[in-house]
Amino acid sequence: MAVYLTGDTHRDFSRFQEDVFPEQAELQKTDVMIICGDFGGVWDGSPEEAELLDWLDARPFTTLFISGNHENFTLLSSCPRERWRGGMTRRVRPSVRLLERGQMFDFDGKRFFTMGGASSRDIPILERADPLFSVRRKWHEYRKNVYWIRGETWWPEEMPSESEYRTALDTLDRARWSVDYIVTHCAPTSVQNLFDLKEAQSTGSYLVNRLTDFLEEVSRKCTFDCWFFGHYHGNYVIEDRYILLYDRIVRLAP
Ligand SMILES: [Fe+2]
């Protein structure tokens, strides 16, 4: 089987068109394409979205994704929960699945540990129940600020829950802290810190948080070959084995 990985799609699946990704002509449903978060294909539940997901499901390969910080977690949690290839998933379509957090999957005899999620709480979050909602929204629009609305464009589930952290630790304990590949949306703190800190301060999106620190602990304790992640919208190899993916598609050596 073939294992491909790519970065944030944000609902734009044009990279999976036949002319952009011609390798798919040789692929089957046993082959997988893993998106490192910010899938964005489960967002508004519209008929257009259903068509898009059907198109994805009609690709010759299986599409898998971990969660990023731009997903509709309410809709995702309504998808059937199923154990598949060794770990828990949400079945969006027969061949489109969310790989849950803290899980271990077996692809081609290799062990993949998955831990989606990232923080975007530096962006103002508005609540419709707030009596000043309209005023605040107008103010942000006037200032051309990016803002999100809780439960509509932002969900607190973008970060793992206590139970997901516990599940992750149990999974790694069972694996004796030895895996082949790690797939996350954000990076361990020390890897994230290698990015331009000035830029991080201005965008505010690369701040250290509980998840990056948790991943830091994993990176120090766990034996692994390669760590794939998204979130930072670039394609880089960092210190040989941390692979940041955005629009590139890479294939693991058979
Ligand atoms: Fe993203």
Coordinates of N, CA and C and ligand atoms in Angstrom, one line a residue:
M1 N 0.8 -1.2 0.0 CA 0.0 0.0 0.0 C 0.9 1.3 0.0
A2 N 0.3 2.3 -0.5 CA 1.1 3.6 -0.5 C 0.5 4.5 0.5
V3 N 1.4 5.3 1.2 CA 1.0 6.3 2.2 C 1.5 7.6 1.7
Y4 N 0.6 8.6 1.5 CA 0.9 9.9 1.1 C 0.5 10.9 2.2
L5 N 1.2 12.0 2.3 CA 0.9 13.0 3.3 C 0.9 14.4 2.7
T6 N 0.0 15.2 3.2 CA 0.0 16.6 2.7 C -0.4 17.5 3.8
G7 N -0.3 18.9 3.6 CA -0.7 19.8 4.6 C -2.1 20.3 4.6
D8 N -2.3 21.4 5.2 CA -3.7 22.0 5.4 C -4.4 22.2 4.0
T9 N -5.6 21.7 3.9 CA -6.3 21.8 2.6 C -7.3 23.0 2.7
H10 N -7.8 23.3 3.9 CA -8.8 24.3 4.1 C -9.9 24.2 3.1
R11 N -10.4 23.0 2.9 CA -11.5 22.8 2.0 C -11.2 22.9 0.5
D12 N -10.0 23.2 0.2 CA -9.6 23.3 -1.3 C -8.9 22.0 -1.6
F13 N -9.6 21.1 -2.3 CA -9.0 19.8 -2.6 C -8.5 19.7 -4.1
S14 N -8.2 20.9 -4.7 CA -7.8 20.9 -6.0 C -6.4 20.1 -6.2
R15 N -5.7 20.0 -5.2 CA -4.4 19.3 -5.3 C -4.6 17.8 -5.5
F16 N -5.9 17.3 -5.3 CA -6.2 15.9 -5.6 C -6.8 15.7 -6.9
Q17 N -6.9 16.7 -7.8 CA -7.4 16.5 -9.1 C -6.4 15.7 -9.9
E18 N -7.0 14.9 -10.9 CA -6.1 14.0 -11.7 C -4.9 14.7 -12.3
D19 N -5.1 15.9 -12.8 CA -4.0 16.6 -13.6 C -3.0 17.1 -12.6
V20 N -3.3 17.4 -11.3 CA -2.4 17.9 -10.4 C -1.7 16.7 -9.6
F21 N -2.4 15.6 -9.4 CA -1.9 14.5 -8.7 C -2.1 13.2 -9.6
P22 N -1.4 13.1 -10.7 CA -1.6 12.0 -11.6 C -1.3 10.6 -11.1
E23 N -0.5 10.6 -10.0 CA -0.1 9.3 -9.4 C -1.3 8.5 -9.0
Q24 N -2.4 9.2 -8.8 CA -3.6 8.5 -8.3 C -4.1 7.4 -9.3
A25 N -3.7 7.5 -10.5 CA -4.1 6.6 -11.5 C -3.7 5.2 -11.1
E26 N -2.6 5.1 -10.3 CA -2.1 3.8 -9.9 C -2.7 3.4 -8.5
L27 N -3.4 4.2 -7.9 CA -3.8 4.0 -6.5 C -5.1 3.2 -6.3
Q28 N -5.3 2.6 -5.1 CA -6.5 1.9 -4.8 C -7.0 2.4 -3.4
K29 N -8.1 2.0 -3.0 CA -8.7 2.4 -1.7 C -7.9 2.0 -0.5
T30 N -7.0 1.0 -0.7 CA -6.1 0.6 0.4 C -5.0 1.6 0.6
D31 N -4.8 2.5 -0.4 CA -3.7 3.5 -0.3 C -4.3 4.8 0.4
V32 N -3.5 5.4 1.2 CA -4.1 6.5 2.0 C -3.3 7.8 1.7
M33 N -4.1 8.9 1.8 CA -3.6 10.3 1.8 C -3.9 10.9 3.1
I34 N -2.9 11.3 3.9 CA -3.2 11.8 5.2 C -3.0 13.3 5.2
I35 N -4.0 14.1 5.6 CA -3.9 15.5 5.6 C -3.6 15.9 7.1
C36 N -2.6 16.8 7.3 CA -2.1 17.1 8.6 C -2.9 18.2 9.3
G37 N -4.2 18.1 9.2 CA -5.1 19.1 9.9 C -5.5 20.3 9.0
D38 N -6.5 21.0 9.5 CA -7.2 22.1 8.8 C -7.7 21.5 7.4
F39 N -8.4 20.4 7.6 CA -9.1 19.7 6.4 C -10.1 20.7 5.9
G40 N -11.0 21.1 6.7 CA -12.0 22.1 6.3 C -13.2 21.6 5.5
G41 N -13.2 20.3 5.2 CA -14.2 19.8 4.3 C -15.5 19.5 5.1
V42 N -15.5 19.5 6.4 CA -16.7 19.4 7.2 C -16.9 20.7 7.9
W43 N -17.6 21.6 7.3 CA -17.7 23.0 7.8 C -19.1 23.5 8.0
D44 N -19.9 23.4 6.9 CA -21.2 24.1 7.0 C -22.4 23.1 6.7
G45 N -22.1 21.9 6.4 CA -23.1 20.9 6.1 C -24.0 21.2 4.9
S46 N -23.5 22.1 4.0 CA -24.3 22.5 2.9 C -24.3 21.4 1.8
P47 N -25.3 21.5 0.8 CA -25.3 20.6 -0.3 C -24.0 20.6 -1.1
E48 N -23.4 21.8 -1.2 CA -22.2 22.0 -2.0 C -21.1 21.2 -1.3
E49 N -21.1 21.3 0.1 CA -20.1 20.5 0.9 C -20.3 19.0 0.7
A50 N -21.5 18.6 0.7 CA -21.8 17.1 0.5 C -21.2 16.7 -0.9
E51 N -21.4 17.5 -1.9 CA -20.9 17.2 -3.2 C -19.4 17.1 -3.2
L52 N -18.8 18.1 -2.5 CA -17.3 18.1 -2.4 C -16.8 16.8 -1.7
L53 N -17.5 16.4 -0.7 CA -17.1 15.2 0.1 C -17.3 14.0 -0.8
D54 N -18.4 14.0 -1.6 CA -18.6 12.8 -2.5 C -17.5 12.8 -3.5
W55 N -17.1 13.9 -4.0 CA -16.0 13.9 -5.0 C -14.8 13.3 -4.4
L56 N -14.5 13.7 -3.1 CA -13.3 13.2 -2.5 C -13.4 11.7 -2.3
D57 N -14.6 11.3 -1.9 CA -14.9 9.9 -1.7 C -14.7 9.1 -3.0
A58 N -14.9 9.7 -4.1 CA -14.8 9.1 -5.4 C -13.3 9.0 -5.9
R59 N -12.4 9.6 -5.2 CA -11.0 9.5 -5.6 C -10.6 8.0 -5.4
P60 N -9.6 7.5 -6.1 CA -9.3 6.1 -6.0 C -8.6 5.7 -4.7
F61 N -8.2 6.7 -3.9 CA -7.5 6.4 -2.7 C -8.4 6.8 -1.5
T62 N -7.9 6.5 -0.3 CA -8.7 6.8 1.0 C -8.1 8.1 1.5
T63 N -9.0 9.1 1.8 CA -8.5 10.4 2.4 C -8.7 10.3 3.9
L64 N -7.6 10.6 4.6 CA -7.6 10.7 6.1 C -7.1 12.0 6.5
F65 N -7.7 12.5 7.7 CA -7.2 13.8 8.2 C -7.2 13.8 9.7
I66 N -6.3 14.5 10.3 CA -6.3 14.8 11.7 C -7.0 16.2 11.8
S67 N -7.4 16.5 13.0 CA -8.1 17.8 13.2 C -7.0 18.9 13.3
G68 N -7.4 20.1 12.7 CA -6.6 21.3 12.9 C -7.3 22.2 13.8
N69 N -7.1 23.5 13.6 CA -7.9 24.4 14.4 C -9.0 25.1 13.6
H70 N -9.1 24.6 12.3 CA -10.2 25.1 11.5 C -11.1 24.0 11.0
E71 N -11.9 23.4 11.9 CA -12.8 22.4 11.6 C -14.1 22.7 12.4
N72 N -15.2 22.2 11.8 CA -16.5 22.3 12.6 C -16.6 21.1 13.4
F73 N -16.2 21.2 14.7 CA -16.1 20.1 15.6 C -17.5 19.5 16.0
T74 N -18.5 20.4 15.9 CA -19.9 19.9 16.1 C -20.3 19.0 15.1
L75 N -20.1 19.3 13.8 CA -20.5 18.4 12.7 C -19.6 17.1 12.7
L76 N -18.3 17.3 13.0 CA -17.4 16.1 13.0 C -17.9 15.1 14.1
S77 N -18.3 15.6 15.2 CA -18.7 14.7 16.3 C -20.0 14.0 16.0
S78 N -20.7 14.5 15.0 CA -22.0 13.8 14.6 C -21.7 12.7 13.6
C79 N -20.5 12.5 13.1 CA -20.2 11.5 12.1 C -20.0 10.2 12.9
P80 N -20.3 9.0 12.4 CA -20.2 7.7 13.1 C -18.8 7.5 13.5
R81 N -18.6 7.1 14.8 CA -17.3 6.8 15.4 C -17.0 5.3 15.2
E82 N -15.9 5.0 14.6 CA -15.5 3.6 14.3 C -14.1 3.3 14.5
R83 N -13.8 2.1 15.0 CA -12.4 1.7 15.1 C -12.0 1.2 13.7
W84 N -10.8 1.7 13.3 CA -10.4 1.4 11.9 C -8.9 1.4 11.8
R85 N -8.3 0.3 11.3 CA -6.8 0.2 11.2 C -6.1 0.5 12.5
G86 N -6.8 0.1 13.6 CA -6.1 0.1 14.9 C -6.4 1.3 15.8
G87 N -7.1 2.3 15.2 CA -7.4 3.5 16.1 C -8.8 4.0 15.8
M88 N -9.3 4.9 16.6 CA -10.6 5.4 16.5 C -10.7 6.5 15.4
T89 N -11.8 6.5 14.7 CA -12.0 7.4 13.6 C -13.4 7.9 13.6
R90 N -13.6 9.0 12.9 CA -15.0 9.4 12.5 C -15.1 9.3 11.0
R91 N -16.2 8.5 10.6 CA -16.4 8.2 9.2 C -17.2 9.3 8.6
V92 N -16.6 10.1 7.8 CA -17.2 11.2 7.1 C -17.9 10.7 5.8
R93 N -17.2 9.8 5.1 CA -17.6 9.1 4.0 C -16.9 7.7 4.0
P94 N -17.4 6.8 3.3 CA -16.7 5.4 3.4 C -15.2 5.5 3.2
S95 N -14.7 6.4 2.4 CA -13.3 6.5 2.3 C -12.7 7.9 2.6
V96 N -13.4 8.6 3.5 CA -12.9 9.9 4.1 C -13.1 9.8 5.6
R97 N -12.0 9.9 6.3 CA -12.1 9.7 7.8 C -11.3 10.7 8.5
L98 N -11.8 11.1 9.7 CA -11.0 11.8 10.7 C -10.3 10.8 11.6
L99 N -9.0 10.9 11.7 CA -8.2 10.1 12.7 C -8.2 10.9 14.0
E100 N -8.8 10.3 15.0 CA -8.9 11.0 16.3 C -7.6 11.2 17.0
R101 N -7.6 11.9 18.1 CA -6.4 12.3 18.8 C -5.9 11.2 19.7
G102 N -4.6 11.0 19.8 CA -4.0 10.1 20.8 C -4.2 8.6 20.3
Q103 N -4.3 8.4 19.0 CA -4.6 7.1 18.5 C -3.3 6.6 17.8
M104 N -3.3 5.2 17.6 CA -2.2 4.6 16.8 C -2.8 3.9 15.7
F105 N -2.3 4.1 14.5 CA -2.9 3.4 13.3 C -1.8 2.6 12.6
D106 N -2.2 1.5 12.0 CA -1.2 0.7 11.2 C -1.5 0.9 9.7
F107 N -0.5 1.5 9.1 CA -0.6 1.6 7.6 C 0.7 1.0 7.1
D108 N 0.5 0.0 6.3 CA 1.6 -0.7 5.6 C 2.6 -1.3 6.7
G109 N 2.1 -1.7 7.8 CA 2.9 -2.3 8.8 C 3.7 -1.3 9.6
K110 N 3.4 0.0 9.4 CA 4.1 1.1 10.2 C 3.1 1.7 11.2
R111 N 3.6 2.1 12.3 CA 2.7 2.7 13.3 C 2.7 4.2 13.3
F112 N 1.5 4.7 13.1 CA 1.4 6.2 13.0 C 0.6 6.6 14.3
F113 N 1.2 7.5 15.0 CA 0.6 8.2 16.2 C 0.0 9.5 15.8
T114 N -1.3 9.7 16.1 CA -2.0 10.9 15.6 C -2.4 11.8 16.8
M115 N -2.2 13.1 16.7 CA -2.6 14.0 17.7 C -2.9 15.4 17.1
G116 N -4.2 15.5 16.6 CA -4.6 16.7 15.9 C -4.9 17.9 16.9
G117 N -5.1 19.0 16.4 CA -5.4 20.2 17.2 C -4.4 21.3 17.2
A118 N -4.8 22.5 17.5 CA -3.9 23.6 17.6 C -4.7 24.8 18.2
S119 N -4.0 25.7 18.7 CA -4.7 26.9 19.4 C -4.8 28.0 18.4
S120 N -5.9 28.7 18.3 CA -6.0 29.9 17.6 C -6.7 31.0 18.4
R121 N -6.5 30.9 19.7 CA -7.2 31.8 20.7 C -6.7 33.2 20.7
D122 N -5.6 33.4 19.9 CA -5.1 34.8 19.9 C -6.0 35.7 19.0
I123 N -6.9 35.0 18.3 CA -7.9 35.8 17.4 C -9.1 36.1 18.3
P124 N -9.7 37.3 18.2 CA -10.9 37.6 19.0 C -12.0 36.6 18.7
I125 N -12.6 36.1 19.8 CA -13.7 35.2 19.6 C -15.0 35.9 20.2
L126 N -16.0 36.0 19.3 CA -17.3 36.6 19.7 C -18.3 35.6 20.1
E127 N -19.2 35.9 20.9 CA -20.3 35.0 21.3 C -21.6 35.7 21.0
R128 N -22.5 35.0 20.3 CA -23.8 35.6 19.9 C -24.6 35.9 21.2
A129 N -24.4 35.2 22.3 CA -25.2 35.4 23.5 C -24.8 36.7 24.2
D130 N -23.6 37.2 23.8 CA -23.1 38.5 24.4 C -24.0 39.6 23.9
P131 N -24.6 40.4 24.9 CA -25.5 41.6 24.5 C -24.8 42.6 23.6
L132 N -23.4 42.6 23.7 CA -22.7 43.6 22.8 C -22.1 42.9 21.6
F133 N -22.7 41.7 21.2 CA -22.2 41.0 20.0 C -22.1 41.9 18.8
S134 N -23.3 42.6 18.5 CA -23.3 43.3 17.2 C -22.3 44.5 17.2
V135 N -22.2 45.1 18.4 CA -21.3 46.2 18.5 C -19.9 45.8 18.3
R136 N -19.5 44.7 19.0 CA -18.2 44.1 18.9 C -17.9 43.7 17.4
R137 N -18.9 43.0 16.8 CA -18.6 42.6 15.4 C -18.4 43.8 14.5
K138 N -19.3 44.8 14.7 CA -19.1 46.0 13.8 C -17.7 46.6 14.0
W139 N -17.3 46.7 15.3 CA -16.0 47.3 15.6 C -14.9 46.5 14.9
H140 N -14.9 45.1 15.0 CA -13.9 44.3 14.3 C -13.9 44.5 12.8
E141 N -15.1 44.6 12.3 CA -15.3 44.7 10.8 C -14.7 46.1 10.4
Y142 N -15.0 47.1 11.2 CA -14.5 48.5 10.9 C -13.0 48.5 10.9
R143 N -12.4 47.7 11.9 CA -11.0 47.7 12.0 C -10.3 46.7 11.0
K144 N -11.2 46.0 10.3 CA -10.7 44.9 9.4 C -10.0 43.8 10.2
N145 N -10.4 43.6 11.4 CA -9.8 42.5 12.2 C -10.4 41.2 11.8
V146 N -9.5 40.1 11.9 CA -10.1 38.8 11.8 C -10.8 38.5 13.1
Y147 N -11.9 37.9 13.1 CA -12.6 37.5 14.3 C -13.4 36.2 14.0
W148 N -13.6 35.5 15.1 CA -14.4 34.2 14.9 C -15.6 34.3 15.9
I149 N -16.6 33.4 15.6 CA -17.8 33.3 16.4 C -17.8 31.9 16.9
R150 N -17.9 31.9 18.3 CA -18.0 30.6 18.9 C -19.1 29.7 18.4
G151 N -18.8 28.5 18.1 CA -19.8 27.5 17.6 C -20.2 27.7 16.1
E152 N -19.7 28.8 15.5 CA -20.0 29.0 14.1 C -18.7 29.0 13.2
T153 N -17.7 29.6 13.7 CA -16.4 29.6 13.0 C -15.2 29.2 13.9
W154 N -15.5 29.0 15.2 CA -14.5 28.6 16.1 C -15.1 27.7 17.2
W155 N -14.4 26.7 17.6 CA -14.8 25.7 18.6 C -13.7 25.5 19.6
P156 N -14.1 25.4 20.9 CA -13.0 25.2 21.9 C -12.4 23.8 21.7
E157 N -13.1 22.9 21.0 CA -12.5 21.6 20.8 C -11.3 21.6 19.8
E158 N -10.9 22.8 19.4 CA -9.7 22.8 18.6 C -8.5 22.3 19.4
M159 N -8.6 22.4 20.7 CA -7.5 21.9 21.5 C -7.9 20.6 22.2
P160 N -7.0 19.7 22.4 CA -7.4 18.4 23.0 C -8.0 18.6 24.4
S161 N -8.9 17.7 24.7 CA -9.5 17.6 26.1 C -8.6 16.8 27.0
E162 N -8.8 16.9 28.3 CA -8.0 16.2 29.3 C -8.1 14.7 28.9
S163 N -9.2 14.2 28.5 CA -9.3 12.8 28.2 C -8.6 12.4 27.0
E164 N -8.5 13.3 26.0 CA -7.7 13.0 24.8 C -6.2 13.0 25.2
Y165 N -5.7 13.9 26.1 CA -4.3 13.8 26.5 C -4.1 12.5 27.2
R166 N -5.0 12.1 28.0 CA -4.8 10.8 28.8 C -4.8 9.6 27.8
T167 N -5.7 9.7 26.8 CA -5.7 8.6 25.8 C -4.4 8.5 25.1
A168 N -3.8 9.7 24.7 CA -2.6 9.8 24.0 C -1.5 9.1 24.9
L169 N -1.4 9.5 26.2 CA -0.4 8.9 27.0 C -0.5 7.4 27.1
D170 N -1.8 6.9 27.3 CA -2.0 5.5 27.4 C -1.6 4.8 26.1
T171 N -1.9 5.4 25.0 CA -1.5 4.8 23.7 C 0.0 4.7 23.6
L172 N 0.7 5.8 24.0 CA 2.1 5.8 23.8 C 2.8 4.8 24.9
D173 N 2.1 4.7 26.0 CA 2.6 3.7 27.0 C 2.5 2.3 26.5
R174 N 1.4 2.0 25.9 CA 1.2 0.7 25.3 C 2.2 0.4 24.2
A175 N 2.6 1.5 23.5 CA 3.5 1.3 22.4 C 5.0 1.4 22.9
R176 N 5.1 1.5 24.2 CA 6.4 1.7 24.9 C 7.2 2.8 24.3
W177 N 6.4 3.9 23.9 CA 7.0 5.1 23.4 C 7.9 4.9 22.2
S178 N 7.5 4.0 21.4 CA 8.2 3.8 20.1 C 7.2 3.6 19.0
V179 N 7.3 4.5 18.0 CA 6.4 4.5 16.9 C 7.3 4.7 15.6
D180 N 6.6 4.6 14.5 CA 7.4 4.9 13.2 C 7.2 6.4 12.8
Y181 N 5.9 6.8 12.8 CA 5.6 8.2 12.4 C 4.7 8.9 13.4
I182 N 4.8 10.2 13.5 CA 3.9 11.0 14.3 C 3.3 12.0 13.3
V183 N 2.0 12.2 13.4 CA 1.2 13.1 12.6 C 0.5 14.1 13.5
T184 N 0.8 15.4 13.4 CA 0.1 16.4 14.3 C -0.2 17.6 13.4
H185 N -1.0 18.5 14.0 CA -1.2 19.8 13.3 C -0.2 20.8 13.7
C186 N 0.0 21.0 15.0 CA 1.0 22.0 15.4 C 2.3 21.2 15.8
A187 N 3.4 21.9 16.0 CA 4.7 21.3 16.3 C 5.0 21.3 17.7
P188 N 6.0 20.5 18.1 CA 6.5 20.6 19.5 C 7.1 22.0 19.7
T189 N 7.0 22.4 21.0 CA 7.5 23.8 21.3 C 8.8 24.1 20.7
S190 N 9.8 23.3 20.9 CA 11.2 23.6 20.4 C 11.3 23.7 18.9
V191 N 10.5 22.9 18.2 CA 10.5 23.0 16.7 C 9.7 24.3 16.3
Q192 N 8.6 24.6 17.0 CA 7.9 25.8 16.7 C 8.8 27.0 16.9
N193 N 9.6 26.9 17.9 CA 10.5 28.1 18.3 C 11.5 28.4 17.2
L194 N 11.7 27.4 16.3 CA 12.7 27.6 15.3 C 12.2 28.5 14.2
F195 N 10.9 28.7 14.2 CA 10.3 29.7 13.2 C 10.6 31.1 13.7
D196 N 10.5 32.0 12.8 CA 10.8 33.4 13.1 C 9.9 33.9 14.3
L197 N 10.5 34.1 15.4 CA 9.7 34.5 16.6 C 9.1 35.9 16.4
K198 N 9.7 36.8 15.7 CA 9.1 38.1 15.4 C 7.8 37.9 14.7
E199 N 7.9 37.1 13.7 CA 6.7 36.8 12.9 C 5.6 36.2 13.8
A200 N 6.1 35.3 14.7 CA 5.1 34.7 15.6 C 4.4 35.7 16.5
Q201 N 5.2 36.6 16.9 CA 4.6 37.6 17.8 C 3.6 38.5 17.1
S202 N 3.9 38.8 15.8 CA 3.0 39.7 15.1 C 1.7 39.0 14.7
T203 N 1.9 37.7 14.3 CA 0.7 37.0 13.9 C 0.0 36.4 15.1
G204 N 0.8 36.1 16.1 CA 0.2 35.6 17.3 C -0.2 34.2 17.2
S205 N 0.1 33.5 16.1 CA -0.4 32.2 16.0 C 0.5 31.1 16.4
Y206 N 1.8 31.4 16.8 CA 2.7 30.4 17.1 C 3.1 30.4 18.6
L207 N 2.2 30.8 19.4 CA 2.5 30.9 20.8 C 2.6 29.5 21.4
V208 N 3.4 29.4 22.4 CA 3.6 28.2 23.2 C 2.3 27.9 24.0
N209 N 1.9 26.7 24.0 CA 0.7 26.4 24.7 C 0.7 24.9 25.2
R210 N -0.3 24.5 25.9 CA -0.3 23.2 26.5 C 0.0 22.1 25.5
L211 N -0.6 22.2 24.3 CA -0.4 21.2 23.3 C 1.0 21.2 22.7
T212 N 1.6 22.3 22.4 CA 3.0 22.3 21.9 C 3.9 21.8 23.0
D213 N 3.6 22.1 24.3 CA 4.4 21.5 25.3 C 4.3 20.0 25.5
F214 N 3.0 19.6 25.3 CA 2.8 18.1 25.4 C 3.5 17.4 24.2
L215 N 3.5 18.0 23.0 CA 4.2 17.4 21.9 C 5.7 17.5 22.1
E216 N 6.1 18.5 22.8 CA 7.6 18.6 23.2 C 8.0 17.4 24.0
E217 N 7.1 17.1 25.0 CA 7.4 15.9 25.9 C 7.4 14.6 25.0
V218 N 6.5 14.5 24.1 CA 6.4 13.3 23.2 C 7.7 13.3 22.4
S219 N 8.1 14.4 21.9 CA 9.3 14.4 21.0 C 10.6 14.0 21.8
R220 N 10.6 14.3 23.1 CA 11.8 14.0 23.9 C 11.7 12.5 24.3
K221 N 10.5 12.0 24.6 CA 10.4 10.7 25.2 C 10.3 9.6 24.2
C222 N 9.7 9.9 23.0 CA 9.3 8.9 22.1 C 10.4 8.7 21.0
T223 N 10.5 7.4 20.6 CA 11.4 7.1 19.5 C 10.5 7.1 18.2
F224 N 11.0 7.8 17.2 CA 10.2 7.9 16.0 C 11.1 8.2 14.8
D225 N 10.7 7.9 13.6 CA 11.5 8.1 12.4 C 11.3 9.5 11.9
C226 N 10.0 9.9 11.7 CA 9.6 11.2 11.1 C 8.4 11.7 11.7
W227 N 8.3 13.0 11.8 CA 7.2 13.7 12.4 C 6.6 14.7 11.4
F228 N 5.4 14.5 11.0 CA 4.7 15.3 10.0 C 3.7 16.3 10.6
F229 N 3.7 17.5 10.2 CA 2.8 18.5 10.8 C 2.4 19.6 9.8
G230 N 1.4 20.3 10.1 CA 0.9 21.4 9.2 C 0.9 22.7 9.9
H231 N -0.2 23.4 9.9 CA -0.5 24.6 10.7 C 0.3 25.9 10.3
Y232 N 1.6 25.7 10.0 CA 2.4 26.9 9.8 C 2.5 27.4 8.3
H233 N 1.8 26.7 7.5 CA 1.6 27.1 6.1 C 3.0 27.2 5.4
G234 N 3.7 26.2 5.3 CA 5.0 26.2 4.6 C 5.4 24.7 4.4
N235 N 6.4 24.6 3.5 CA 6.9 23.2 3.3 C 8.4 23.2 3.6
Y236 N 8.7 22.6 4.8 CA 10.1 22.6 5.2 C 10.5 21.3 5.9
V237 N 11.8 21.0 5.8 CA 12.3 19.9 6.6 C 13.1 20.5 7.7
I238 N 12.8 20.2 8.9 CA 13.5 20.8 10.1 C 14.2 19.7 10.8
E239 N 15.5 19.9 11.0 CA 16.4 19.0 11.8 C 16.2 17.6 11.3
D240 N 16.1 17.4 10.0 CA 16.0 16.1 9.3 C 14.7 15.3 9.4
R241 N 14.1 15.4 10.6 CA 13.0 14.5 10.7 C 11.6 15.1 11.1
Y242 N 11.6 16.5 11.2 CA 10.4 17.2 11.4 C 10.0 17.8 10.0
I243 N 8.9 17.3 9.5 CA 8.5 17.7 8.1 C 7.2 18.6 8.2
L244 N 7.4 19.8 7.9 CA 6.2 20.8 7.8 C 5.7 20.7 6.4
L245 N 4.4 20.4 6.3 CA 3.7 20.3 5.0 C 2.6 21.3 4.8
Y246 N 2.6 21.9 3.6 CA 1.4 22.8 3.3 C 0.8 22.3 2.1
D247 N 1.2 22.8 0.9 CA 0.5 22.3 -0.3 C 1.3 21.1 -1.0
R248 N 2.4 20.8 -0.5 CA 3.2 19.6 -1.1 C 2.5 18.3 -0.7
I249 N 2.6 17.4 -1.6 CA 2.2 16.0 -1.3 C 3.5 15.1 -1.3
V250 N 3.7 14.4 -0.2 CA 4.9 13.5 -0.2 C 4.5 12.1 0.0
R251 N 5.3 11.2 -0.5 CA 5.0 9.8 -0.4 C 6.0 9.1 0.5
L252 N 5.6 8.3 1.4 CA 6.6 7.6 2.2 C 7.2 6.5 1.4
A253 N 8.5 6.3 1.6 CA 9.2 5.3 0.8 C 8.6 3.9 1.1
P254 N 8.3 3.1 0.1 CA 7.7 1.8 0.3 C 8.6 0.9 1.1
Ligands
FE1 FE -4.2 26.2 8.4

